[in-house]
PDB file of C-alpha atoms in Angstrom:
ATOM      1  CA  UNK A 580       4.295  -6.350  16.499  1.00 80.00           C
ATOM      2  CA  UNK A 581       5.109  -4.727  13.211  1.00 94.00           C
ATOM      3  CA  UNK A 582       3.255  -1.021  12.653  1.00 97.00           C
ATOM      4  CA  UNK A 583       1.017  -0.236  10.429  1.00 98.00           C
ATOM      5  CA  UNK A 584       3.733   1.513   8.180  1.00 98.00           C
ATOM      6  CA  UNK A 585       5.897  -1.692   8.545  1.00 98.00           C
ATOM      7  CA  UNK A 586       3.239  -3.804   7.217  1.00 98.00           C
ATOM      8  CA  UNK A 587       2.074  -1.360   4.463  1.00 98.00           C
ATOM      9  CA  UNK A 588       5.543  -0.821   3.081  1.00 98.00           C
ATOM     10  CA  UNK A 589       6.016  -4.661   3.547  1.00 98.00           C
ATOM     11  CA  UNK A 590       3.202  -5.358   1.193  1.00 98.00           C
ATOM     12  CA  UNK A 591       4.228  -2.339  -1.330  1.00 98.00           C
ATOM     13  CA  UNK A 592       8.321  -4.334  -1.193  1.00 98.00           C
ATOM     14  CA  UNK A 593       6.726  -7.758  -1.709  1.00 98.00           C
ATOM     15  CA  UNK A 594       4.394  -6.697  -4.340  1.00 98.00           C
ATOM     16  CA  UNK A 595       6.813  -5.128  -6.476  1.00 98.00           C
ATOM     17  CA  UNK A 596      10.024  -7.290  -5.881  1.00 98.00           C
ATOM     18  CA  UNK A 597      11.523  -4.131  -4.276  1.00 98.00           C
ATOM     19  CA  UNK A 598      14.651  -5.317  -1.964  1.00 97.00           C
ATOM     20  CA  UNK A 599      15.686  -2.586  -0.437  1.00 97.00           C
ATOM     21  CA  UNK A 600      12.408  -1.114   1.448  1.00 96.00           C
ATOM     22  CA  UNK A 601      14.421   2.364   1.687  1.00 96.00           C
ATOM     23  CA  UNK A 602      14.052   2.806  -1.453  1.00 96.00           C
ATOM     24  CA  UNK A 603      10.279   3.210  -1.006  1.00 98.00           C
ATOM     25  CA  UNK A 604       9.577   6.740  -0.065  1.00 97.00           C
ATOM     26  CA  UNK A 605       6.580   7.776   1.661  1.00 97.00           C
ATOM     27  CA  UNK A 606       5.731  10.629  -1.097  1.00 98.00           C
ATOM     28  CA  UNK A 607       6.059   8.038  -3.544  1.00 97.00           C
ATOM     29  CA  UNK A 608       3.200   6.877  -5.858  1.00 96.00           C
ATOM     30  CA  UNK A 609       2.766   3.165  -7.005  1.00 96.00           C
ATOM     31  CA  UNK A 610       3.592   4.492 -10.661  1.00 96.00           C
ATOM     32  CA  UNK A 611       6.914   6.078  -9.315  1.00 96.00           C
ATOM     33  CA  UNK A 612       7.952   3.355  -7.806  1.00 97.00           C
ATOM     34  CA  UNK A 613       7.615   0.419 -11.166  1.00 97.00           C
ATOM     35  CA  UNK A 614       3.868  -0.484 -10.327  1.00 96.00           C
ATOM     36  CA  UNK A 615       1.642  -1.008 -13.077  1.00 96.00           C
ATOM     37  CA  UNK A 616      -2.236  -1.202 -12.759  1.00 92.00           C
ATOM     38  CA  UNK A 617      -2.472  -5.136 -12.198  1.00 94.00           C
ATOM     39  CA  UNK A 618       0.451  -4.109  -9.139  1.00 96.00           C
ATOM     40  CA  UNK A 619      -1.556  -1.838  -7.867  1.00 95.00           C
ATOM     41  CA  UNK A 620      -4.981  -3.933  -7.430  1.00 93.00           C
ATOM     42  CA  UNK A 621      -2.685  -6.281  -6.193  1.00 96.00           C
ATOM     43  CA  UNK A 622      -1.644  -4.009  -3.611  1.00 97.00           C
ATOM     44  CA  UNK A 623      -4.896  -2.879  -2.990  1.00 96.00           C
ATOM     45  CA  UNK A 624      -6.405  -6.427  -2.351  1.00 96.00           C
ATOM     46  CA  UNK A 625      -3.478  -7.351  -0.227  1.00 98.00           C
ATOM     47  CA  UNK A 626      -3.731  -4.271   1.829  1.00 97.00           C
ATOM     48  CA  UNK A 627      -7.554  -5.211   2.599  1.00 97.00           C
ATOM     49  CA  UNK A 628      -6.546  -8.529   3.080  1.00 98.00           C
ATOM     50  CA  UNK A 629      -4.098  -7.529   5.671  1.00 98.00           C
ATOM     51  CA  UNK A 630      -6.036  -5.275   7.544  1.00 98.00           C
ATOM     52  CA  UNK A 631      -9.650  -6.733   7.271  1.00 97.00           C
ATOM     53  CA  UNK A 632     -10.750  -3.235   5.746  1.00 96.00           C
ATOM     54  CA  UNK A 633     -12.306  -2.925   2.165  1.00 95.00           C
ATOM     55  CA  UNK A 634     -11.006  -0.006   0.017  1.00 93.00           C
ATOM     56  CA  UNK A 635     -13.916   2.183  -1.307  1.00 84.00           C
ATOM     57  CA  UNK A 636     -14.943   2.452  -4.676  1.00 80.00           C
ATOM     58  CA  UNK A 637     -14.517   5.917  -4.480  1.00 82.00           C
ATOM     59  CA  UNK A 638     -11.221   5.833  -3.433  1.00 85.00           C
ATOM     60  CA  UNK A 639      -8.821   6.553  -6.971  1.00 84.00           C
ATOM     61  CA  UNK A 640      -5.949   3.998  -5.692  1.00 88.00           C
ATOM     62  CA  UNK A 641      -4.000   4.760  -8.739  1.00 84.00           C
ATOM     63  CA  UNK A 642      -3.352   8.192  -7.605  1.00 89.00           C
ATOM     64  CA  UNK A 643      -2.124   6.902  -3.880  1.00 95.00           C
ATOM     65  CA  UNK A 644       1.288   7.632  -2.514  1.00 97.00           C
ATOM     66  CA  UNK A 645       2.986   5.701  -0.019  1.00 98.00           C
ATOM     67  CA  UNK A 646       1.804   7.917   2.462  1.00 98.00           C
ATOM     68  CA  UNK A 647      -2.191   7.838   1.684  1.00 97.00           C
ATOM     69  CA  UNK A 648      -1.763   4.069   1.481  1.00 97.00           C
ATOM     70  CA  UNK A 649       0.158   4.346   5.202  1.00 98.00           C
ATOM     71  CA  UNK A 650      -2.889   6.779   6.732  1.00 98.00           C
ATOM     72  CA  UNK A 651      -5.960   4.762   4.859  1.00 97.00           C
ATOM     73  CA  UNK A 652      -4.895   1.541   6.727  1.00 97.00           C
ATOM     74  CA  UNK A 653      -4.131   3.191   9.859  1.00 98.00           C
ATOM     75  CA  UNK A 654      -7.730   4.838  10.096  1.00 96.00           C
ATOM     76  CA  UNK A 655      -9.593   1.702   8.529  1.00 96.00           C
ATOM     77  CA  UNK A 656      -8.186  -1.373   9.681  1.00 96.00           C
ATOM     78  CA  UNK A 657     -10.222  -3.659  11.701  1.00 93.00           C
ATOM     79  CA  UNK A 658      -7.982  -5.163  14.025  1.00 67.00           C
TER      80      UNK A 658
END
């Protein structure tokens, strides 16, 4: 079974058309790596749908890296 860091950076590659998943970097944000603010709800909705979690409201998703993205799903997926 694929981590949660597999699966996150899977969504993030698939998302954005990105090819080569080294090129995402876990310090990365979404803007850094092409993502525009449609991409990133995307990302966002994907990344609930993938882990059965909802994102808070409060939660500024914009300003996520890679990283944040990695940690959020890891402490509130629902597996």
């Amino acid at each position: 079974m694929e981590s949660v860091e597999e699966r996150v950076i899977k969504i993030i590659a698939a998302q954005l058309k990105i090819k080569d998943k080294a090129r995402i970097k876990r310090d990365a944000d979404f803007y850094e790596l092409g993502a525009n603010s449609i991409d990133i709800t995307d990302i966002a909705n994907a990344l609930e749908a993938e882990f059965g979690m909802s994102i808070s409201e409060t939660e500024s998703v914009v300003t996520w890296t890679v990283q944040r993205a990695i940690d959020y799903a890891a402490v509130h997926k629902k597996e």
